[in-house]
GROMACS .gro file of C-alpha atoms in nm:
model
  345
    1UNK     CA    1   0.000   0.000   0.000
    2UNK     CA    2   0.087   0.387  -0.092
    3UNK     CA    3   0.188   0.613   0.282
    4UNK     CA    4  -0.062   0.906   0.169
    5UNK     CA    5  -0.101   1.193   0.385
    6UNK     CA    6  -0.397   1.405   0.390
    7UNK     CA    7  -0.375   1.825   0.489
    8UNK     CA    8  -0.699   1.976   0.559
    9UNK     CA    9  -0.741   2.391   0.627
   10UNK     CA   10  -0.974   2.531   0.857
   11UNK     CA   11  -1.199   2.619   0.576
   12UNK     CA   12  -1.246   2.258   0.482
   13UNK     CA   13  -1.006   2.251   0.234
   14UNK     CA   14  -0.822   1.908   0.209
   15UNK     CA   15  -0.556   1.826  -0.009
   16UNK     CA   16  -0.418   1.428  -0.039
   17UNK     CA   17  -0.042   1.415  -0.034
   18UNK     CA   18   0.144   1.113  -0.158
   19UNK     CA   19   0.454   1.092   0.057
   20UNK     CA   20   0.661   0.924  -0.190
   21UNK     CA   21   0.601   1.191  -0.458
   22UNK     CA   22   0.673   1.432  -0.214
   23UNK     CA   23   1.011   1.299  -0.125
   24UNK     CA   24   1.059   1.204  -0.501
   25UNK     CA   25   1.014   1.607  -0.586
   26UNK     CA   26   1.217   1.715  -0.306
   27UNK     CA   27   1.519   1.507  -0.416
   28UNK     CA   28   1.530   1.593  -0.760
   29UNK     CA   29   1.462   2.014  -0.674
   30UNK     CA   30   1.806   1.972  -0.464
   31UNK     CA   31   2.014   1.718  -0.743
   32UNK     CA   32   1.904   2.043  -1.004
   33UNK     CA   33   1.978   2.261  -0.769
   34UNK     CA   34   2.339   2.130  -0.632
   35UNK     CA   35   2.391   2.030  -1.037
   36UNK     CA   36   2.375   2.402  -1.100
   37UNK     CA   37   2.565   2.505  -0.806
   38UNK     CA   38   2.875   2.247  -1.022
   39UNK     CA   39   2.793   2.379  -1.326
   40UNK     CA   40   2.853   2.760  -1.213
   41UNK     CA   41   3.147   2.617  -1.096
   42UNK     CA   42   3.290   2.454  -1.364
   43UNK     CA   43   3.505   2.597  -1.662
   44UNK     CA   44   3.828   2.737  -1.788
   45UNK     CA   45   3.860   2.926  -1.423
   46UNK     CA   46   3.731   2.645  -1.219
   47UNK     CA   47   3.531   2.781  -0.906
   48UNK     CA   48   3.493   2.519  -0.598
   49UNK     CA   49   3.087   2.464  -0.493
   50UNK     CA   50   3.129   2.630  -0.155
   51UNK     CA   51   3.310   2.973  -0.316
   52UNK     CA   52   3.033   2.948  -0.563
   53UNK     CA   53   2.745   2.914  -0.308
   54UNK     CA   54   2.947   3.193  -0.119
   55UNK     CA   55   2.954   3.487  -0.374
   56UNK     CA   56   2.554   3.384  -0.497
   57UNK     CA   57   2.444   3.507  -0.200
   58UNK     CA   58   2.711   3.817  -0.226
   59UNK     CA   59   3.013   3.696  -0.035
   60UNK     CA   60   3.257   3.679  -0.295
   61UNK     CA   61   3.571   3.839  -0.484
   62UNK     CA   62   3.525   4.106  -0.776
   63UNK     CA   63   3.643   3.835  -1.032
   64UNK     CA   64   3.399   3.559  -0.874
   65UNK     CA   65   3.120   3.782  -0.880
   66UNK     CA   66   3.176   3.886  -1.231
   67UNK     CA   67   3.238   3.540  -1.364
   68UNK     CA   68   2.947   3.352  -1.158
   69UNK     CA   69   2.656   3.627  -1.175
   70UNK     CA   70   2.718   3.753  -1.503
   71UNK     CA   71   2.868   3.450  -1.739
   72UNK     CA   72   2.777   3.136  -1.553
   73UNK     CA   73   2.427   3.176  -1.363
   74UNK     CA   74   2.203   3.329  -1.672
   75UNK     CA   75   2.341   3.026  -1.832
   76UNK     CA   76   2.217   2.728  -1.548
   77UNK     CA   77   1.927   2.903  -1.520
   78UNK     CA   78   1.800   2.899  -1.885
   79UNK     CA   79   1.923   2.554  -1.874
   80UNK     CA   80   1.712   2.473  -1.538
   81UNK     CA   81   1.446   2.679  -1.675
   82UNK     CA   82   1.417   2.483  -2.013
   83UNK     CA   83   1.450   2.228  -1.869
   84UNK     CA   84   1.170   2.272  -1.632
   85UNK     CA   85   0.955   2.400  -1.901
   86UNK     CA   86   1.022   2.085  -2.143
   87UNK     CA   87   0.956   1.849  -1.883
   88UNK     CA   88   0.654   1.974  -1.771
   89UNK     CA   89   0.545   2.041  -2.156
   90UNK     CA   90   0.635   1.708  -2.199
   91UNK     CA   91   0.399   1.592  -1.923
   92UNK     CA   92   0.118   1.739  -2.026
   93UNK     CA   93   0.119   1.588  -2.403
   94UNK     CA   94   0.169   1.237  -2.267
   95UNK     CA   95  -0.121   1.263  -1.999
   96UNK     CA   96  -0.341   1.455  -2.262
   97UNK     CA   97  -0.283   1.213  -2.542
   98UNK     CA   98  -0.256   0.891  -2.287
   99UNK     CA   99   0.061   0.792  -2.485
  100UNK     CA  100   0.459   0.777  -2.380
  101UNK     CA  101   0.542   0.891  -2.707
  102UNK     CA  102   0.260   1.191  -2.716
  103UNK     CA  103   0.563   1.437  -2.654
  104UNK     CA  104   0.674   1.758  -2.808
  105UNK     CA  105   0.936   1.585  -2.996
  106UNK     CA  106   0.724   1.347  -3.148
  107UNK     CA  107   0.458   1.564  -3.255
  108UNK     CA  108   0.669   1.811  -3.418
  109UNK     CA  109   0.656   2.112  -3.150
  110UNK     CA  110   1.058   2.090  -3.199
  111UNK     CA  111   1.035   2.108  -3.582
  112UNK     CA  112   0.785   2.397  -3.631
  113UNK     CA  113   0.967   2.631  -3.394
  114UNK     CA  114   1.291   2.542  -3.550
  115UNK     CA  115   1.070   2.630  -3.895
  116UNK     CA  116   1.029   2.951  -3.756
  117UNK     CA  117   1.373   3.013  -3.648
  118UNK     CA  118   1.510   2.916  -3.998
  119UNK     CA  119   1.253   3.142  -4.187
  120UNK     CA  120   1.390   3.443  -3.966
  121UNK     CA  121   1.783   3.347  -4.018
  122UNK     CA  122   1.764   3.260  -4.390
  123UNK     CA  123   1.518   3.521  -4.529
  124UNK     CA  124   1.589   3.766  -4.320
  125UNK     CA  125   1.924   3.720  -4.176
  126UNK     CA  126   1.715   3.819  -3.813
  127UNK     CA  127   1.895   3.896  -3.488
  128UNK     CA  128   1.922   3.629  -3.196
  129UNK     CA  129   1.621   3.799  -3.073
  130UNK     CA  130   1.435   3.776  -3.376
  131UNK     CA  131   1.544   3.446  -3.413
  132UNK     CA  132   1.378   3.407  -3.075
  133UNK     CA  133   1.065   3.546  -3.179
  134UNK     CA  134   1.047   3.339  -3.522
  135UNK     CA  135   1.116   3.039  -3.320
  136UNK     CA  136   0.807   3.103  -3.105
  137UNK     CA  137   0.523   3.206  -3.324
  138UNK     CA  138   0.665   2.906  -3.505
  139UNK     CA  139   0.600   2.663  -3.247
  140UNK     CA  140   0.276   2.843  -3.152
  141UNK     CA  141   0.154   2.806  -3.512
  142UNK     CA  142   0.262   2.423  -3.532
  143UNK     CA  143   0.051   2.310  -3.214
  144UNK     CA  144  -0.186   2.523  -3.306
  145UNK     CA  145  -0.240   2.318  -3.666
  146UNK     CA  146  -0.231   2.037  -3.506
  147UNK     CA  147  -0.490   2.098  -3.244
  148UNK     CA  148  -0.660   2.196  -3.527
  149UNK     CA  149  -0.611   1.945  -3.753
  150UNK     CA  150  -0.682   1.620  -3.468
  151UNK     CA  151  -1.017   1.796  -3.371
  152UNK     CA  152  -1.298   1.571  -3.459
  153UNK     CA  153  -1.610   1.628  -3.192
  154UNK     CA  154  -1.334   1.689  -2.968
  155UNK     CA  155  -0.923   1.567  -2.930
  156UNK     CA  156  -0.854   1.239  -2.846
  157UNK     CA  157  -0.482   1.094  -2.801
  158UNK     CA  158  -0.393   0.857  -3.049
  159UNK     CA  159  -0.528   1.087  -3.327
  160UNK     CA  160  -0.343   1.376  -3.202
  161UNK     CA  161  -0.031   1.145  -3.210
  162UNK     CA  162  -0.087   1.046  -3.551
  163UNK     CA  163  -0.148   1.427  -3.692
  164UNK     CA  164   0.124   1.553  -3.485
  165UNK     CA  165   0.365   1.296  -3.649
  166UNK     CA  166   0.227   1.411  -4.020
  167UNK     CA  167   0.302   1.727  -3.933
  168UNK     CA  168   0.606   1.694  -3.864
  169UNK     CA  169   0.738   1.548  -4.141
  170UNK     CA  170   0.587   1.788  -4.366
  171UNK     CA  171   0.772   2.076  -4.106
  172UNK     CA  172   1.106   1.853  -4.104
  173UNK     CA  173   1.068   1.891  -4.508
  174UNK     CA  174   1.054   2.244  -4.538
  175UNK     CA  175   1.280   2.278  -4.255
  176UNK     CA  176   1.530   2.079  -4.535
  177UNK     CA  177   1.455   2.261  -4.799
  178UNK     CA  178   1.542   2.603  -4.650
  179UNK     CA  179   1.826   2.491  -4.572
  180UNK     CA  180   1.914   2.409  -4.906
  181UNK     CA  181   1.833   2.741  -5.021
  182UNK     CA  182   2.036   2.923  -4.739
  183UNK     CA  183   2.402   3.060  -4.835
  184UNK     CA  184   2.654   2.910  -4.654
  185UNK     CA  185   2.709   3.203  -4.336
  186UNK     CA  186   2.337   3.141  -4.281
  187UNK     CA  187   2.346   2.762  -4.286
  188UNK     CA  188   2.577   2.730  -4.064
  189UNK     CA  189   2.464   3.006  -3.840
  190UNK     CA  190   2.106   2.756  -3.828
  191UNK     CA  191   2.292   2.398  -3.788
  192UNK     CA  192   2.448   2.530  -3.450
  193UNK     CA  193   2.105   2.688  -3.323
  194UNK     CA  194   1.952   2.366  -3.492
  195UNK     CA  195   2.162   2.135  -3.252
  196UNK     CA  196   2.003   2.324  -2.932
  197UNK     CA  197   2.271   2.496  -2.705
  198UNK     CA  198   2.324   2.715  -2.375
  199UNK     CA  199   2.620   2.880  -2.520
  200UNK     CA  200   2.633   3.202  -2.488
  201UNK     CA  201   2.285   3.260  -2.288
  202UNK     CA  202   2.204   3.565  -2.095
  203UNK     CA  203   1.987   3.756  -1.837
  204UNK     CA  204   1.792   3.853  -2.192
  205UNK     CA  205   1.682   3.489  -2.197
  206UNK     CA  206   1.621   3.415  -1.864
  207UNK     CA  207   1.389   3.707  -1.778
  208UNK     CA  208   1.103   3.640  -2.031
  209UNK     CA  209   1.120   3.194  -1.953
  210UNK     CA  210   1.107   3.335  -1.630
  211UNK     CA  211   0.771   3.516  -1.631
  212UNK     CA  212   0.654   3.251  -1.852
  213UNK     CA  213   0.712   2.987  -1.615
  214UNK     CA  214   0.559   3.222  -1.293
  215UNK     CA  215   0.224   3.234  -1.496
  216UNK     CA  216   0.192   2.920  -1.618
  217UNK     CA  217   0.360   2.679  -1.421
  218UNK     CA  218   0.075   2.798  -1.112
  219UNK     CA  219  -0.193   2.777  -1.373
  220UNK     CA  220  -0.128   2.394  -1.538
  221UNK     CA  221  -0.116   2.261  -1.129
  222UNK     CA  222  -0.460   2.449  -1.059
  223UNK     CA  223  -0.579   2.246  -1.334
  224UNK     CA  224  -0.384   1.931  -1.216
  225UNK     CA  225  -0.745   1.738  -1.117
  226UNK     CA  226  -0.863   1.770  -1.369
  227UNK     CA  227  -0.627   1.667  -1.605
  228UNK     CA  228  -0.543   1.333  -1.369
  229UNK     CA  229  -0.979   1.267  -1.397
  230UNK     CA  230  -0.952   1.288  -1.772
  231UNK     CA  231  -0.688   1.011  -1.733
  232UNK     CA  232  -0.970   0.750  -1.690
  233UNK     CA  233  -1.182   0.899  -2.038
  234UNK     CA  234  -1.432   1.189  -2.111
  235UNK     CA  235  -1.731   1.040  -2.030
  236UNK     CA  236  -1.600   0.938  -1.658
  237UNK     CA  237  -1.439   1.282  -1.640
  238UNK     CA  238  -1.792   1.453  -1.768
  239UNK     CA  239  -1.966   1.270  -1.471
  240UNK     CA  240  -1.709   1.416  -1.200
  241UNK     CA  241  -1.771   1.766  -1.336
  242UNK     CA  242  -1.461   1.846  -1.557
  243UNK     CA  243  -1.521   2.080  -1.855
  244UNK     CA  244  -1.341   1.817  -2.051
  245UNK     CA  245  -1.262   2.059  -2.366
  246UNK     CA  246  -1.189   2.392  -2.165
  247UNK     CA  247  -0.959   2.248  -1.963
  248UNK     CA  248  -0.764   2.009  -2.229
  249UNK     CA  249  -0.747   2.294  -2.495
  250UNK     CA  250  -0.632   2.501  -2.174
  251UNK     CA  251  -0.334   2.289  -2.103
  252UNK     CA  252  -0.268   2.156  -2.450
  253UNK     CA  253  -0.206   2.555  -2.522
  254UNK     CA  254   0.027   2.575  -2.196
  255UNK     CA  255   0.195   2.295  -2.278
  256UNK     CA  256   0.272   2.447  -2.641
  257UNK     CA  257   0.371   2.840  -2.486
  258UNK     CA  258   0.648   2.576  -2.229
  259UNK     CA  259   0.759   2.415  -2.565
  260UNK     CA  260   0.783   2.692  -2.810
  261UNK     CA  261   0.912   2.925  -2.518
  262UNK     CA  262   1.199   2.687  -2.422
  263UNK     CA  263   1.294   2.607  -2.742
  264UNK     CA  264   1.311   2.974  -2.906
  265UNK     CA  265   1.512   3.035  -2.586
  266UNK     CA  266   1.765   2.770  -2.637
  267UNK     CA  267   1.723   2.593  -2.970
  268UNK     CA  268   1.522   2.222  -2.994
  269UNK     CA  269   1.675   2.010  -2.717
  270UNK     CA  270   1.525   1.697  -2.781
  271UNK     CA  271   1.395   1.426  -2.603
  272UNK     CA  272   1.402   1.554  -2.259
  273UNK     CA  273   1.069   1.656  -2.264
  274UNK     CA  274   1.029   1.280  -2.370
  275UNK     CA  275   1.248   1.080  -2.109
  276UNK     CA  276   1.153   1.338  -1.808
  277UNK     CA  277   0.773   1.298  -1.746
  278UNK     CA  278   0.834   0.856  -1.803
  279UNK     CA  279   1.181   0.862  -1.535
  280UNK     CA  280   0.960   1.066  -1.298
  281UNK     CA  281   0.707   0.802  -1.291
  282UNK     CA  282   0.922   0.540  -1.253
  283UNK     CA  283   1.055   0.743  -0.905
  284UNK     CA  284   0.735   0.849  -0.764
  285UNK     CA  285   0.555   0.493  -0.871
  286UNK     CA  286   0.220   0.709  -0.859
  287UNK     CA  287  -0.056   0.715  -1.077
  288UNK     CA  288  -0.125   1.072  -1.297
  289UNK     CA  289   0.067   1.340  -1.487
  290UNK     CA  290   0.340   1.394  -1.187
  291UNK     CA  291   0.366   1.759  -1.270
  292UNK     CA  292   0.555   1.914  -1.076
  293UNK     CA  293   0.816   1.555  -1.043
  294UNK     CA  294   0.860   1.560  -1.444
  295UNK     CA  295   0.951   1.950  -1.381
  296UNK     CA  296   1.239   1.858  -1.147
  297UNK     CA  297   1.296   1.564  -1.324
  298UNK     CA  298   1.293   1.810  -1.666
  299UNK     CA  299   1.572   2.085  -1.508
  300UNK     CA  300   1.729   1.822  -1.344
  301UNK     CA  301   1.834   1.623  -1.672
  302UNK     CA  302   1.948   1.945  -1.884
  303UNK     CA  303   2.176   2.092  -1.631
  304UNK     CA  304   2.331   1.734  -1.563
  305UNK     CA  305   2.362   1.657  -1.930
  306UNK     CA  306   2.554   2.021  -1.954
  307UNK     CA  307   2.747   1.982  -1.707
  308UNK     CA  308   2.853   1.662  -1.852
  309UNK     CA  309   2.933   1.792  -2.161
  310UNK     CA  310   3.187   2.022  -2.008
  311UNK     CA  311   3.342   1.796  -1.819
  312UNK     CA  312   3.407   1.517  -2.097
  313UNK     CA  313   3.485   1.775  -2.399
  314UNK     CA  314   3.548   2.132  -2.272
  315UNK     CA  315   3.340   2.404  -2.286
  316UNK     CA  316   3.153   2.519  -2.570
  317UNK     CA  317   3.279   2.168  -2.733
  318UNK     CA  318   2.949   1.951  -2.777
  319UNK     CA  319   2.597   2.141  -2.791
  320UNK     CA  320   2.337   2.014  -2.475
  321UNK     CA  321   2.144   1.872  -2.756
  322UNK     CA  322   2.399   1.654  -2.867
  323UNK     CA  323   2.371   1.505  -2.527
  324UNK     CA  324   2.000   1.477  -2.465
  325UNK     CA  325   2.041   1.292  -2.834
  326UNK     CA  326   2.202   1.025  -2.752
  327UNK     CA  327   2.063   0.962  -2.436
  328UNK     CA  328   1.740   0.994  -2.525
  329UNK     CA  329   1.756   0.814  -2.860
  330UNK     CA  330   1.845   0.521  -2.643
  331UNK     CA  331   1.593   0.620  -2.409
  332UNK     CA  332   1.340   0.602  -2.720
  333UNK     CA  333   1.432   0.279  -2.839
  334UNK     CA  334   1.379   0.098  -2.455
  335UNK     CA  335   1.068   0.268  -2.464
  336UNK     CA  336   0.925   0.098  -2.785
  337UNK     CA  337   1.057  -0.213  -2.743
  338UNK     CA  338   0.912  -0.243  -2.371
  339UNK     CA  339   0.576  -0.128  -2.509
  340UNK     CA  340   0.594  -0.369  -2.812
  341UNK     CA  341   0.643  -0.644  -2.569
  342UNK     CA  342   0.340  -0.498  -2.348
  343UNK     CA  343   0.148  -0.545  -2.661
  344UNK     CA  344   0.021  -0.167  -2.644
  345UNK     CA  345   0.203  -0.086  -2.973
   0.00000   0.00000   0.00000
């Protein structure tokens, strides 16, 4: 049996806490945390974790203050921000479509911002923030489509996996072809924001993923009943009182601003919104989306998969995405073959 604890306010509010969820979220918010602390740490001028944890909260030199608040931390923190946003993106998809492989990078959230990104860099030879901004209306206009596209008397999961997964490879396609129309400056200026990279990040990123984050983040958990009660169909979850359409068009379009928002910010890192929401399950053993785990779980990943990056081939060497790649291509394959043998696929 699950140790569940149960919290109730004077008002007669009550709120069910699962104890191993809660310890599950707790561990993972201090491995991002400490991973962040090494990462700020760790470069050319090397930094140890104490001196680091010193000058963040304003105890240290002129240099370390210079090189930890103004070229290290906007870095970890778009990294633990991404990665918080892709892994609770990721989370929603998969609970919305009922499917491990309903995630951003299957259904082509990745490739339409990246379509975006590429229209502003080769026709327009754009900024980094423009780039930005290309990246994010295209995301917003690929889940859009597809929402679009899937809706038949409503969205269910498997044909919102199927359309997403057309889409894409008609985005992937013209994401080819403008590349084969780009001069070279321009084509290589898109493979290296293609790959998906903190290099080079700043407060400019972090402030916007930021506010994103503080208004959505608080709005996808308000809805978190909800979206665990549509878990067992729309007719069950019509009986219990949830506005089945209202709230999944609410969180399918949060879980598109996390995606399209994290990956304007810091190019298509793939898979972790696929391997964080399935790994935090495995931890908390519970039941439901595990929000706010698959968050942890999401920040925890991209920082430790930077920080690993620098430590095995130097800094600025090997994109993040590189990383999250491989891992998660192996991730993918485990994946199918366990649900082949389950006999769901």
């Amino acid at each position: 049996m699950r140790s569940n604890r149960v919290l109730r306010s004077p008002g007669g509010l009550s709120v069910r806490l699962d104890v191993r969820s809660v310890i599950v979220v707790g561990l993972l918010l201090l491995a991002a945390l400490a991973a962040g602390v090494v990462l700020i740490g760790t470069g050319d001028f090397a930094i140890p974790a104490a001196d680091v944890v010193r000058t963040l909260f304003g105890g240290g030199n002129a240099g370390q203050e210079f090189i930890v608040n103004e070229l290290r931390l906007p870095r970890v923190l778009v990294g633990l921000l991404v990665g918080a946003s892709l892994g609770l993106g990721g989370a929603l998809f998969q609970a919305v479509t009922r499917n491990p492989l309903g995630s951003p990078d299957v259904l082509g959230l990745g490739q339409g911002a990246t379509a975006g990104a590429l229209v502003v860099i080769v026709q327009f030879s754009g900024s980094a923030a423009q780039v930005t901004a290309g990246a994010l209306v295209g995301g917003l206009v690929t889940g859009v489509s597809i929402y679009l596209l899937a809706w038949k008397q409503g969205v269910h999961g498997y044909r919102l996996v199927l359309v997403g997964i057309g889409v894409s490879a008609v985005v992937t396609a013209v994401n080819g072809y403008l590349m084969t129309v780009s001069d070279i400056v321009d084509a290589a200026r898109a493979v290296v924001w293609m790959t998906g990279s903190l290099d080079g990040r700043d407060w400019a990123q972090v402030w916007p993923l930021l506010a994103l984050c503080a208004v959505l983040v608080p709005l996808v958990l308000g809805n978190a009943r909800g979206l665990r009660l549509m878990e067992m169909g729309d007719d069950v979850s019509h009986a219990l009182g949830v506005r089945v359409e209202r709230v999944r068009a609410l969180l399918m379009i949060a879980a598109v601003l996390l995606t399209a928002s994290a990956t304007a910010a810091a190019g298509p890192v793939s898979f972790v919104a696929l391997t964080a929401p399935q790994l935090a399950r495995r931890l908390t053993r519970a039941p439901g989306p595990n929000l706010l785990a698959s968050l942890c779980m999401g920040a925890a990943l991209l920082v430790v998969a930077d920080w690993a990056s620098q430590k095995a081939f130097g800094a600025g060497q090997i994109p993040v995405g590189v990383i999250t790649g491989v891992l998660g291509g192996v991730y993918l394959l485990w994946l199918l073959v366990t649900e082949r043998r389950a006999g769901r696929i």
